[in-house]
Each structure stands twice: as structure tokens, then as C-alpha cells.
Coordinates of C-alpha atoms in Angstrom, one line a residue:
M251 CA -39.2 -6.4 26.9
T252 CA -41.9 -8.0 24.7
L253 CA -43.5 -6.8 21.5
N254 CA -46.9 -6.3 23.0
Q255 CA -45.6 -3.6 24.7
Y256 CA -45.0 -1.5 21.5
T257 CA -48.4 -0.5 20.5
P258 CA -48.4 1.0 16.8
E259 CA -49.9 4.5 16.4
E260 CA -50.4 4.9 20.0
P261 CA -49.3 8.6 21.0
I262 CA -46.0 8.3 22.8
T263 CA -43.6 10.6 24.4
S264 CA -40.2 10.8 25.9
I265 CA -37.4 13.1 26.8
A266 CA -34.6 12.4 24.0
T267 CA -31.7 14.3 25.6
A268 CA -30.0 13.8 28.6
L269 CA -31.5 14.9 31.9
A270 CA -29.0 17.5 32.9
P271 CA -28.3 21.1 32.4
A272 CA -27.9 21.7 29.2
A273 CA -28.5 24.5 26.6
L274 CA -31.6 22.8 25.0
G275 CA -33.6 19.8 25.8
I276 CA -35.8 18.1 23.6
I277 CA -38.9 16.0 23.9
R278 CA -40.1 13.9 21.1
V279 CA -43.9 12.6 20.5
S280 CA -44.9 10.3 17.9
G281 CA -48.2 8.6 17.0
K282 CA -51.6 9.3 15.9
N283 CA -53.1 12.6 16.6
S284 CA -49.7 13.6 18.1
I285 CA -49.7 17.2 16.6
Q286 CA -53.4 17.6 18.0
L287 CA -52.6 16.6 21.3
V288 CA -49.3 19.0 21.6
S289 CA -51.5 21.7 20.1
K290 CA -53.5 21.5 23.1
C291 CA -50.6 22.8 25.3
F292 CA -49.1 25.1 22.7
S293 CA -49.4 28.7 22.7
R294 CA -50.3 29.3 19.0
P295 CA -52.6 25.9 18.5
K296 CA -53.7 27.0 14.8
A297 CA -50.4 27.6 13.7
L298 CA -49.1 24.3 14.8
L299 CA -51.9 22.4 13.4
E300 CA -51.5 24.3 10.0
A301 CA -47.7 23.6 9.8
M302 CA -46.5 21.7 6.9
G303 CA -44.3 18.7 7.3
N304 CA -40.5 19.7 8.1
T305 CA -41.3 23.0 9.4
V306 CA -40.7 24.8 13.0
V307 CA -43.0 26.7 14.9
Y308 CA -42.4 28.9 17.5
G309 CA -44.4 29.5 20.5
W310 CA -44.8 28.6 24.3
I311 CA -45.5 25.2 26.1
V312 CA -48.5 26.1 28.5
E313 CA -50.9 24.5 30.8
K314 CA -54.3 25.5 30.0
E315 CA -56.8 25.6 32.5
N316 CA -60.4 24.3 31.7
E317 CA -59.3 23.2 28.3
E318 CA -61.8 20.7 28.3
L319 CA -64.5 23.8 28.3
G320 CA -62.8 25.3 25.3
S321 CA -61.1 28.2 27.5
R322 CA -59.4 30.7 25.3
N323 CA -58.7 32.8 28.0
E324 CA -54.5 33.4 27.8
E325 CA -54.4 35.0 31.0
S326 CA -55.3 31.5 32.7
W327 CA -52.6 30.0 31.0
R328 CA -49.7 29.0 33.0
K329 CA -46.4 29.3 31.0
I330 CA -44.1 26.6 31.1
D331 CA -41.1 27.3 28.6
E332 CA -40.4 29.0 25.5
V333 CA -40.2 26.9 22.6
M334 CA -39.6 25.9 19.1
C335 CA -41.9 22.9 17.7
A336 CA -40.5 20.9 14.9
V337 CA -43.5 18.9 13.0
Y338 CA -43.1 16.2 11.3
R339 CA -46.0 14.4 9.1
A340 CA -46.3 11.0 8.3
P341 CA -44.9 9.4 6.1
K342 CA -42.0 11.7 5.9
S343 CA -40.9 11.3 9.7
F344 CA -38.5 8.9 11.5
T345 CA -41.0 6.4 12.6
G346 CA -43.2 7.0 9.6
E347 CA -46.2 8.7 11.8
D348 CA -46.9 12.3 13.0
M349 CA -44.3 13.4 15.1
V350 CA -43.5 16.7 17.1
E351 CA -40.0 17.3 18.6
I352 CA -40.1 20.3 21.4
F353 CA -36.8 22.1 21.6
C354 CA -36.9 23.5 25.3
H355 CA -34.2 24.9 27.6
G356 CA -32.0 22.5 28.8
G357 CA -32.7 22.6 32.5
P358 CA -33.9 19.3 34.1
S359 CA -36.7 20.9 35.7
V360 CA -37.9 22.5 32.2
V361 CA -37.7 19.4 30.6
T362 CA -39.4 17.2 33.2
A363 CA -42.3 20.0 33.4
V364 CA -42.7 19.6 29.9
Q365 CA -42.7 15.7 29.5
N366 CA -45.2 15.6 32.5
L367 CA -47.5 17.9 30.5
M368 CA -47.2 15.8 27.8
L369 CA -48.1 12.9 29.7
K370 CA -51.1 14.6 31.1
S371 CA -52.3 15.5 27.6
G372 CA -52.7 11.8 26.1
F373 CA -49.3 10.7 25.5
R374 CA -48.0 7.3 26.9
Q375 CA -44.3 7.2 28.2
A376 CA -42.2 5.6 25.3
N377 CA -40.6 2.4 25.8
R378 CA -37.0 1.8 25.2
G379 CA -36.3 1.7 21.4
E380 CA -39.9 2.2 20.3
Y381 CA -39.3 5.2 18.0
T382 CA -36.8 3.1 16.0
F383 CA -39.1 -0.1 16.2
R384 CA -42.1 2.0 14.8
A385 CA -39.4 3.2 12.0
Y386 CA -38.8 -0.6 11.4
I387 CA -42.5 -1.8 11.3
N388 CA -43.6 1.1 9.1
G389 CA -40.9 0.3 6.7
K390 CA -38.5 3.3 7.2
T391 CA -35.5 1.3 8.2
D392 CA -34.3 -2.4 8.2
L393 CA -32.6 -4.1 11.5
T394 CA -29.3 -3.5 10.4
K395 CA -29.8 0.1 10.1
A396 CA -32.0 -0.1 13.4
E397 CA -28.9 -1.7 15.0
A398 CA -26.3 0.7 13.7
V399 CA -28.3 3.4 15.6
K400 CA -27.5 2.0 18.9
E401 CA -24.0 1.2 17.7
I402 CA -23.2 4.8 17.0
I403 CA -25.0 5.7 20.4
D404 CA -22.2 3.5 21.8
S405 CA -19.2 3.9 19.5
H406 CA -16.2 4.9 21.7
T407 CA -13.9 6.2 18.8
D408 CA -14.0 8.0 15.6
V409 CA -13.5 4.5 13.4
S410 CA -15.9 2.3 15.5
R411 CA -18.5 5.5 14.7
S412 CA -17.5 5.2 11.0
H413 CA -18.5 1.9 11.0
A414 CA -21.8 1.9 12.3
V415 CA -22.4 4.8 10.2
G416 CA -21.6 2.8 6.9
R417 CA -24.3 0.2 8.2
L418 CA -27.1 3.0 8.9
S419 CA -26.4 4.4 5.5
G420 CA -27.1 0.9 4.2
S421 CA -24.0 -0.8 3.2
L422 CA -24.6 -3.9 4.8
F423 CA -28.3 -4.2 3.6
T424 CA -27.1 -3.5 -0.1
E425 CA -24.7 -6.3 0.6
I426 CA -27.1 -8.8 1.8
D427 CA -29.7 -7.8 -1.0
Q428 CA -27.3 -8.5 -3.7
I429 CA -26.3 -11.9 -2.3
K430 CA -30.0 -12.8 -2.3
K431 CA -30.1 -12.2 -5.8
L432 CA -27.6 -14.2 -6.8
I433 CA -29.5 -16.9 -4.9
I434 CA -32.9 -16.0 -5.9
D435 CA -31.6 -15.9 -9.5
T436 CA -29.9 -19.6 -9.1
L437 CA -33.5 -20.6 -8.1
A438 CA -35.3 -19.3 -10.6
A439 CA -33.2 -21.3 -13.1
I440 CA -33.8 -24.2 -11.0
E441 CA -37.6 -24.0 -11.5
V442 CA -37.1 -23.7 -15.0
E443 CA -35.6 -27.3 -14.6
I444 CA -38.1 -28.4 -12.7
E445 CA -40.5 -27.2 -15.7
Y446 CA -38.6 -28.8 -18.4
P447 CA -36.4 -31.3 -16.8
E448 CA -35.4 -33.3 -20.1
D449 CA -33.3 -30.1 -20.9
E450 CA -30.7 -30.6 -18.8
E451 CA -28.3 -33.7 -18.2
T452 CA -27.3 -33.2 -14.4
I453 CA -28.6 -30.8 -11.6
A454 CA -25.4 -29.1 -11.6
D455 CA -26.0 -28.0 -15.2
T456 CA -29.6 -26.6 -14.2
F457 CA -27.8 -23.3 -13.0
N458 CA -24.8 -20.7 -13.0
R459 CA -22.4 -22.3 -10.8
S460 CA -20.6 -19.0 -10.6
D461 CA -23.6 -17.1 -8.9
I462 CA -23.2 -19.6 -6.0
E463 CA -19.7 -19.5 -5.3
N464 CA -20.0 -15.7 -5.7
A465 CA -22.5 -15.7 -3.1
I466 CA -20.0 -18.0 -0.8
T467 CA -17.2 -15.9 -1.3
R468 CA -19.3 -12.6 -0.3
L469 CA -21.1 -14.3 2.7
Q470 CA -17.4 -15.6 4.1
S471 CA -16.1 -12.2 3.9
L472 CA -19.3 -10.6 5.9
A473 CA -18.6 -13.8 8.5
D474 CA -15.0 -12.8 8.9
S475 CA -15.6 -9.3 9.2
W476 CA -17.3 -9.9 12.7
K477 CA -14.3 -10.4 15.0
S478 CA -12.8 -7.1 13.5
E479 CA -16.3 -5.2 14.1
K480 CA -16.4 -6.6 17.5
L481 CA -12.9 -5.1 18.4
Y482 CA -14.0 -2.0 17.2
Q483 CA -17.3 -1.9 19.1
D484 CA -16.4 -3.6 22.4
G485 CA -12.6 -2.5 22.6
A486 CA -9.9 -4.2 24.3
R487 CA -8.6 -4.8 27.5
V488 CA -4.7 -3.5 27.9
V489 CA -3.3 -3.7 31.6
L490 CA 0.0 -1.7 32.8
A491 CA 2.0 -3.8 35.0
G492 CA 5.3 -3.9 36.5
R493 CA 7.4 -3.3 39.6
T494 CA 6.8 -0.3 41.4
N495 CA 8.0 2.9 40.2
A496 CA 8.3 1.3 36.8
G497 CA 6.7 4.4 35.1
K498 CA 3.0 2.7 35.1
S499 CA 1.1 5.9 36.4
S500 CA 2.8 8.1 34.2
L501 CA 2.5 6.4 31.2
F502 CA -1.4 5.9 31.9
N503 CA -1.3 9.7 32.3
A504 CA 0.4 10.2 28.9
I505 CA -2.0 8.1 26.9
L506 CA -4.9 9.9 28.6
K507 CA -3.3 13.0 28.1
E508 CA -4.4 14.1 31.3
E509 CA -3.4 13.8 35.2
R510 CA -5.6 11.0 36.2
A511 CA -3.3 8.7 38.3
I512 CA -0.9 10.0 41.1
V513 CA 2.9 9.9 40.1
S514 CA 5.2 9.6 42.9
D515 CA 8.9 8.4 43.9
I516 CA 7.3 6.6 46.9
E517 CA 7.1 2.8 46.1
G518 CA 3.4 1.7 46.8
T519 CA 1.5 4.6 45.8
T520 CA -0.8 3.3 43.4
R521 CA -2.8 0.4 45.6
D522 CA -6.0 -0.1 43.4
W523 CA -6.3 0.0 39.8
L524 CA -7.7 2.5 37.6
E525 CA -9.2 2.4 34.1
S526 CA -10.4 5.0 31.4
W527 CA -11.6 4.4 28.0
V528 CA -8.8 5.6 25.6
S529 CA -8.1 5.1 21.4
I530 CA -5.5 3.6 20.2
N531 CA -4.9 3.7 16.3
G532 CA -8.8 4.0 16.3
I533 CA -9.5 0.9 18.6
P534 CA -11.5 1.5 21.7
V535 CA -8.9 0.3 24.5
R536 CA -9.9 -0.2 28.0
L537 CA -6.4 1.1 30.1
F538 CA -5.8 -0.3 33.4
D539 CA -3.2 1.3 35.7
T540 CA -2.5 -1.3 38.3
A541 CA -0.5 -1.3 41.6
G542 CA 3.4 -2.3 41.3
L543 CA 4.2 -5.7 41.7
R544 CA 6.3 -6.3 45.1
E545 CA 6.4 -8.2 48.0
T546 CA 4.9 -6.5 50.9
D547 CA 3.7 -6.6 54.6
D548 CA 1.1 -3.9 53.9
V549 CA -2.4 -5.8 53.7
I550 CA -4.2 -3.4 51.5
E551 CA -1.1 -3.0 49.1
A552 CA -0.7 -6.8 48.8
R553 CA -4.4 -6.9 47.7
G554 CA -3.6 -4.3 44.8
V555 CA -0.5 -6.5 43.9
Q556 CA -3.1 -9.7 43.7
L557 CA -5.7 -7.5 41.7
T558 CA -2.8 -6.6 39.3
R559 CA -2.0 -10.5 38.6
N560 CA -6.0 -11.0 38.1
L561 CA -6.3 -8.1 35.6
A562 CA -3.2 -9.4 33.5
T563 CA -4.5 -13.1 33.3
D564 CA -7.9 -11.4 31.7
A565 CA -6.5 -9.0 29.7
D566 CA -6.3 -8.6 25.6
V567 CA -2.7 -7.3 26.1
V568 CA -0.3 -6.5 28.8
L569 CA 2.0 -3.9 28.7
Y570 CA 4.8 -4.8 31.0
L571 CA 7.0 -1.7 32.2
I572 CA 10.7 -2.0 33.2
D573 CA 12.5 1.0 34.4
S574 CA 15.3 1.3 31.7
T575 CA 17.4 2.9 34.2
A576 CA 17.5 0.0 36.5
G577 CA 17.2 -2.6 33.7
M578 CA 15.5 -6.4 34.4
N579 CA 15.6 -8.5 37.6
E580 CA 14.7 -12.2 38.2
E581 CA 11.1 -10.8 39.1
D582 CA 10.6 -9.1 35.8
I583 CA 11.6 -12.4 33.8
S584 CA 9.7 -14.5 36.0
F585 CA 6.6 -12.5 35.1
I586 CA 7.1 -12.4 31.4
K587 CA 7.9 -15.8 30.9
N588 CA 4.9 -17.1 33.0
A589 CA 2.4 -14.5 31.0
S590 CA -0.5 -16.3 29.1
E591 CA -1.5 -13.5 27.5
P592 CA -0.1 -11.2 24.8
L593 CA 2.4 -9.3 26.4
I594 CA 4.8 -6.2 25.0
V595 CA 7.9 -5.1 27.0
V596 CA 7.9 -1.6 27.9
F597 CA 11.2 0.2 28.8
T598 CA 10.3 3.4 30.3
K599 CA 12.0 6.6 31.3
A600 CA 14.2 6.8 27.8
D601 CA 14.3 10.5 28.7
I602 CA 16.2 10.3 31.9
N603 CA 18.4 7.3 30.7
E604 CA 19.5 9.7 27.9
G605 CA 20.5 12.2 30.1
E606 CA 17.6 14.5 29.3
S607 CA 15.5 16.6 31.9
L608 CA 17.8 16.3 34.7
P609 CA 17.9 19.2 37.6
P610 CA 20.7 21.3 37.5
G611 CA 23.8 19.9 39.4
S612 CA 22.4 16.4 39.5
H613 CA 24.7 13.3 38.4
S614 CA 23.5 12.0 34.9
V615 CA 22.6 8.4 34.8
A616 CA 25.0 5.9 32.9
H617 CA 23.2 5.8 29.2
T618 CA 22.2 2.2 28.3
P619 CA 21.3 2.0 24.7
P620 CA 18.2 0.1 23.7
S621 CA 20.1 -2.7 22.0
A622 CA 21.5 -3.6 25.8
H623 CA 18.2 -3.9 27.0
S624 CA 17.3 -6.3 23.7
D625 CA 20.5 -8.3 24.6
A626 CA 19.5 -9.0 28.0
M627 CA 16.2 -10.2 27.2
R628 CA 17.6 -12.5 24.6
N629 CA 20.0 -13.8 27.2
A630 CA 17.2 -14.3 29.6
G631 CA 15.4 -16.6 26.7
L632 CA 12.7 -13.6 26.2
N633 CA 11.3 -14.0 22.8
V634 CA 8.9 -11.0 23.1
T635 CA 8.2 -7.5 21.5
S636 CA 9.7 -4.6 23.5
V637 CA 9.4 -0.9 22.9
Y638 CA 11.9 1.8 24.4
I639 CA 9.6 5.0 25.5
S640 CA 9.3 8.4 27.5
S641 CA 6.1 9.3 29.0
K642 CA 7.5 12.5 29.7
N643 CA 8.6 14.0 26.0
G644 CA 6.6 11.3 24.1
K645 CA 9.4 9.4 22.4
G646 CA 8.6 5.6 21.6
M647 CA 4.6 6.1 22.0
K648 CA 3.8 5.8 18.1
D649 CA 5.7 2.6 18.0
L650 CA 4.1 1.4 21.3
F651 CA 0.6 2.2 19.5
D652 CA 1.7 0.3 16.6
E653 CA 2.7 -2.9 18.3
V654 CA -0.8 -3.0 20.6
T655 CA -2.4 -2.7 17.3
K656 CA -0.7 -5.4 15.6
L657 CA -1.2 -7.7 18.8
L658 CA -5.0 -6.7 18.6
T659 CA -5.6 -7.1 15.2
A660 CA -3.5 -10.3 14.3
G661 CA -5.5 -12.2 11.7
L662 CA -8.1 -9.5 11.2
T663 CA -9.4 -7.3 8.5
T664 CA -9.5 -4.0 9.7
E665 CA -9.3 -1.7 6.7
R666 CA -13.1 -2.3 5.4
E667 CA -13.7 -1.8 2.1
Q668 CA -17.1 -3.6 1.9
A669 CA -19.6 -4.0 4.3
G670 CA -19.3 -5.8 7.8
I671 CA -21.8 -7.2 10.2
G672 CA -22.5 -5.2 13.4
S673 CA -23.9 -7.7 15.9
E674 CA -23.9 -11.0 16.8
R675 CA -27.2 -11.9 15.9
Q676 CA -26.2 -10.9 12.4
K677 CA -23.0 -12.7 12.4
N678 CA -25.0 -16.2 13.7
A679 CA -27.7 -15.8 10.9
V680 CA -25.3 -15.0 8.0
A681 CA -23.1 -18.3 9.3
Q682 CA -26.2 -20.2 9.0
A683 CA -26.7 -18.7 5.5
L684 CA -23.2 -19.5 4.5
E685 CA -23.6 -23.0 5.6
C686 CA -27.0 -23.8 3.8
V687 CA -25.5 -22.1 0.4
K688 CA -22.3 -24.4 0.8
H689 CA -24.5 -27.6 1.1
A690 CA -26.4 -26.5 -1.8
L691 CA -23.7 -26.5 -3.6
I692 CA -22.3 -29.9 -2.7
S693 CA -26.0 -31.3 -3.2
A694 CA -25.6 -30.4 -6.7
D695 CA -22.2 -31.8 -7.2
D696 CA -23.4 -34.9 -5.7
N697 CA -26.4 -35.0 -7.9
Y698 CA -29.1 -34.8 -5.2
T699 CA -32.6 -34.0 -6.2
L700 CA -33.4 -30.7 -7.0
D701 CA -35.6 -30.3 -4.3
A702 CA -32.8 -30.7 -1.8
V703 CA -30.8 -28.0 -3.4
V704 CA -34.1 -25.6 -3.5
Q705 CA -34.2 -26.5 0.3
D706 CA -31.0 -25.4 1.2
L707 CA -31.3 -22.2 -1.1
E708 CA -34.5 -21.1 0.7
D709 CA -33.4 -21.8 3.9
A710 CA -30.1 -19.5 3.1
L711 CA -32.8 -16.7 2.0
D712 CA -34.4 -17.2 5.3
F713 CA -31.4 -16.3 7.6
L714 CA -30.3 -13.5 5.3
G715 CA -34.0 -12.4 5.8
E716 CA -33.3 -12.3 9.5
V717 CA -30.3 -10.0 9.3
T718 CA -32.3 -7.0 7.6
G719 CA -35.7 -7.9 9.4
D720 CA -37.3 -9.6 6.3
V721 CA -38.2 -12.4 8.7
T722 CA -37.5 -12.1 12.4
P723 CA -39.1 -14.0 15.3
E724 CA -40.8 -11.9 17.8
D725 CA -38.4 -12.5 20.6
V726 CA -35.3 -11.4 18.7
L727 CA -37.1 -8.2 17.5
G728 CA -38.3 -7.5 21.6
S729 CA -34.2 -8.5 22.5
I730 CA -33.1 -5.8 19.8
F731 CA -35.3 -2.8 20.6
A732 CA -35.0 -3.5 24.3
N733 CA -31.5 -2.5 24.5
F734 CA -32.1 0.9 23.2
C735 CA -32.6 4.1 25.3
V736 CA -36.0 5.7 25.6
G737 CA -35.4 8.2 23.3
K738 CA -34.6 5.9 20.7

């Protein structure tokens, strides 16, 4: 996607809701004369044309025959759907242009018919992200807020959504703006020294050092926030592994709170892997249920076992399940010792081990306390975290989630009281600004010329301008907005 495909003010239209059966569908239009163009397809054109901004007009979307001849014969109109039209007038709209949102019934046929009529009436099909791009170029938003729109759409959990909402509300823009002010104030002080050089003895005396140190601290905090924000945006891969009948599918279903995987006492039931998004303490997680690890002559099952091993080597966390009623064997010990990824040992079927939920007349399984399993791990030389759970009654599930969270967030700041950066583009620009400000301070301490310090600080301002969009190359803009959906 290139910027020359985004033509400012040209009337554009798109379907803004999913093209699937629903109560409502929305067709969004924006651009010069957009209200007039919609009125040509509206049963009450005068009411639409005279409508004030931020008001709604009721009527019908109709196809008028011989409209170019000024026909007002309603009998010749072909009704498409009964609608409500929300009117927005420039500059008080999302794009900063005149806009109309047509709320029609949500059947795919109806929505498509209205959209096709808009295309016939003088609108062009909107490109990906074109509405948000127009909002940006018309000063209605900055790049941090624009990118936050897509983050909200793509968010998997309430936590990731709330982080994006913070950026949409301006938290990152405000933080960048305050850091820029610290740098600008320093530049202003240096300019005074350039005009009156005899007033200071050294370069370091020309400005308030604490402002630059404050800027460095705040930029470092932003740079450090990226790993945490990326975790909540992209999520983590958590793989359930273990021998056959260890309880992987039961745990998979318990975490999802639905019956997705087949649970059976027959070994080798799971031959391929299943995956689903889940939330673990607010962290988006792609959870994988895999085939049981064992030697087998079944070609298909053997392939599933190999896939399990491959998935485990590419996981952020491996949950290795062991049936607590059977205990560990050499195969378990070997897998755990050779694991290259962070791993938690999960002893399952705690309810059975404690004599719960046994059928009438059945023999109780001998109780093996968690301490016995811990001793067995210690004797085998396994220094890894272990938890004791029941997928059936939920025992130990909170402990399991907490241990997974500890591994995924080790070394990260997850409780955000300040702004965090929301994309790798922002992270790179902030990191470069940080290096420039650090170098400016070193230059001042080493008594370099004022020009060198000024150049470093001006470069830092340029990089911070890239974050918000004050200074942004065209190819970067094209890349950002091309990843949006058409209706945005």
C-alpha cells in the first residue's frame, strides 16, 4: 500500500461491519460532498442535506430511476432497505471530513446492496486504513492513537485492550510531548549561551542537567515497556506435553471451559495438536493440546508425537503433565532434563489420588501426597517448578496460572502506571531518541562544542516526532495504515 492510493477528500465508502448475518450492518462514507451523494440514494434528501452534525435521520435507501433527469416520482424508486443515517459534518467527525454512517439491517445481501449503490453513486471503495489515515492527516489523531485503534481491534484479553485504550486516550502522546518539552527547554538554554557565550565557563553549565537526566529516565522507562506490551499484544505459546493419559486434553478443556478435546482412557486418542486462545491472568495465550509421548508403531500417532516435540521446542512455556496416580518414570525424567524451554511439571488427577469422585464399589487409589512427588523430583535431580492439580474440580488451577504468569513476565514490568509503547516502530524510534539524548549528555560532560550537543538533541526530537507522526517518512505511513481493515 502506498500513500498515493489515499486521495484526500475524494468520496470513499466501505462496509464497516462483518459481512455476516447480524442485527445491524454499517456502511461508512467520508469525503467531499459525501452527504450530497448519499442524499441522491435517500428517500428524504432534503432532511439529510439540512441535518445538523451529530444527528440521525430516518428514511429508506432507494435506487432512483432517471435521477439525472431530476425525477421525483417515488413510484419509480426501488427500495433497498429501511435505515438510519448518522450525519457528521467537518471538522467534527472521525476523519475531519463530512461523513455519513448508514445503519441498515445486517443481512449480507442487504449490506452489499447498499454498498454497491454507494459505489454507483460516486463513491470510491475505501482502502485499508483510509479513514484513520484521513483522521491523521486532518489533525484529528496522531500515530500513537491511530495504531492504538488497530491494537484494540486485535486485542485478545481485557488487559491488552485496556493498555491499547490508554494509548488511544493519549497517554503515550502526552508522555512523548512532555519529554520533548524537556529537550526543547534545554535547547532554548543552549541558544542563549550561543548568543552570550561569555556568561558560562563550560558547556555543561549552559543548561539544566536534571532536565536531560529526567528525559533519559523517562525514555528508558518507555523503551523497557515494549517487552511487556508485546507480551500482552502478541501473547505467548504454552504447550501441554506428557505421556499418554497424563490428562492433557482434560486440562486443555478445563482451561478453555469447554469440551474441545476428546478425553478418553484409550491411549493415543489425541494424534494431532489442537490450539486455542485463552487468557491466563490477562495474558493472551495460544494453548496447544498435543499427542501423548510414547513409542508407537502407528505411523499417524508417531507423526503426532514428533509434532509434540517440535511444538515444545518452540514454546514460551511447556506444561509437562504427569499422572499423579502413576508417578514419574525414566521417560518423564529424560524429557524434563533435556527441555530447553521454560517448563513447569504439572501433576494431574489430584481428585482421584485423594480418593474423590470414585465410582461406587471401586477400589480407592493409594494416596500419594504432593511432597512425595516433590521428593521424587529432587532425588532425580530435577530443579523445576511443580504444581498439583485436578482438571475435574479445579484444585490447583490458580497456582498453575500464577506459575505460568511468573515465567512469562520474569523481568518485565506488567503493572503499568505510566504510558507504554505499542509497536515495534515506536520502540525503535524511542530507542534511537534515548541514544541521542544520552550522547548529548556525554558530549556536554566531555566539553564538546555546543553544536554537537544541539545536533544530538535535535536528532532526538526528530525520532520522538516519528513516534507521534510529526516527522514520518511516507513508506512508514503506508506500512502502518495498510495493516488496518477496510472499514477503519
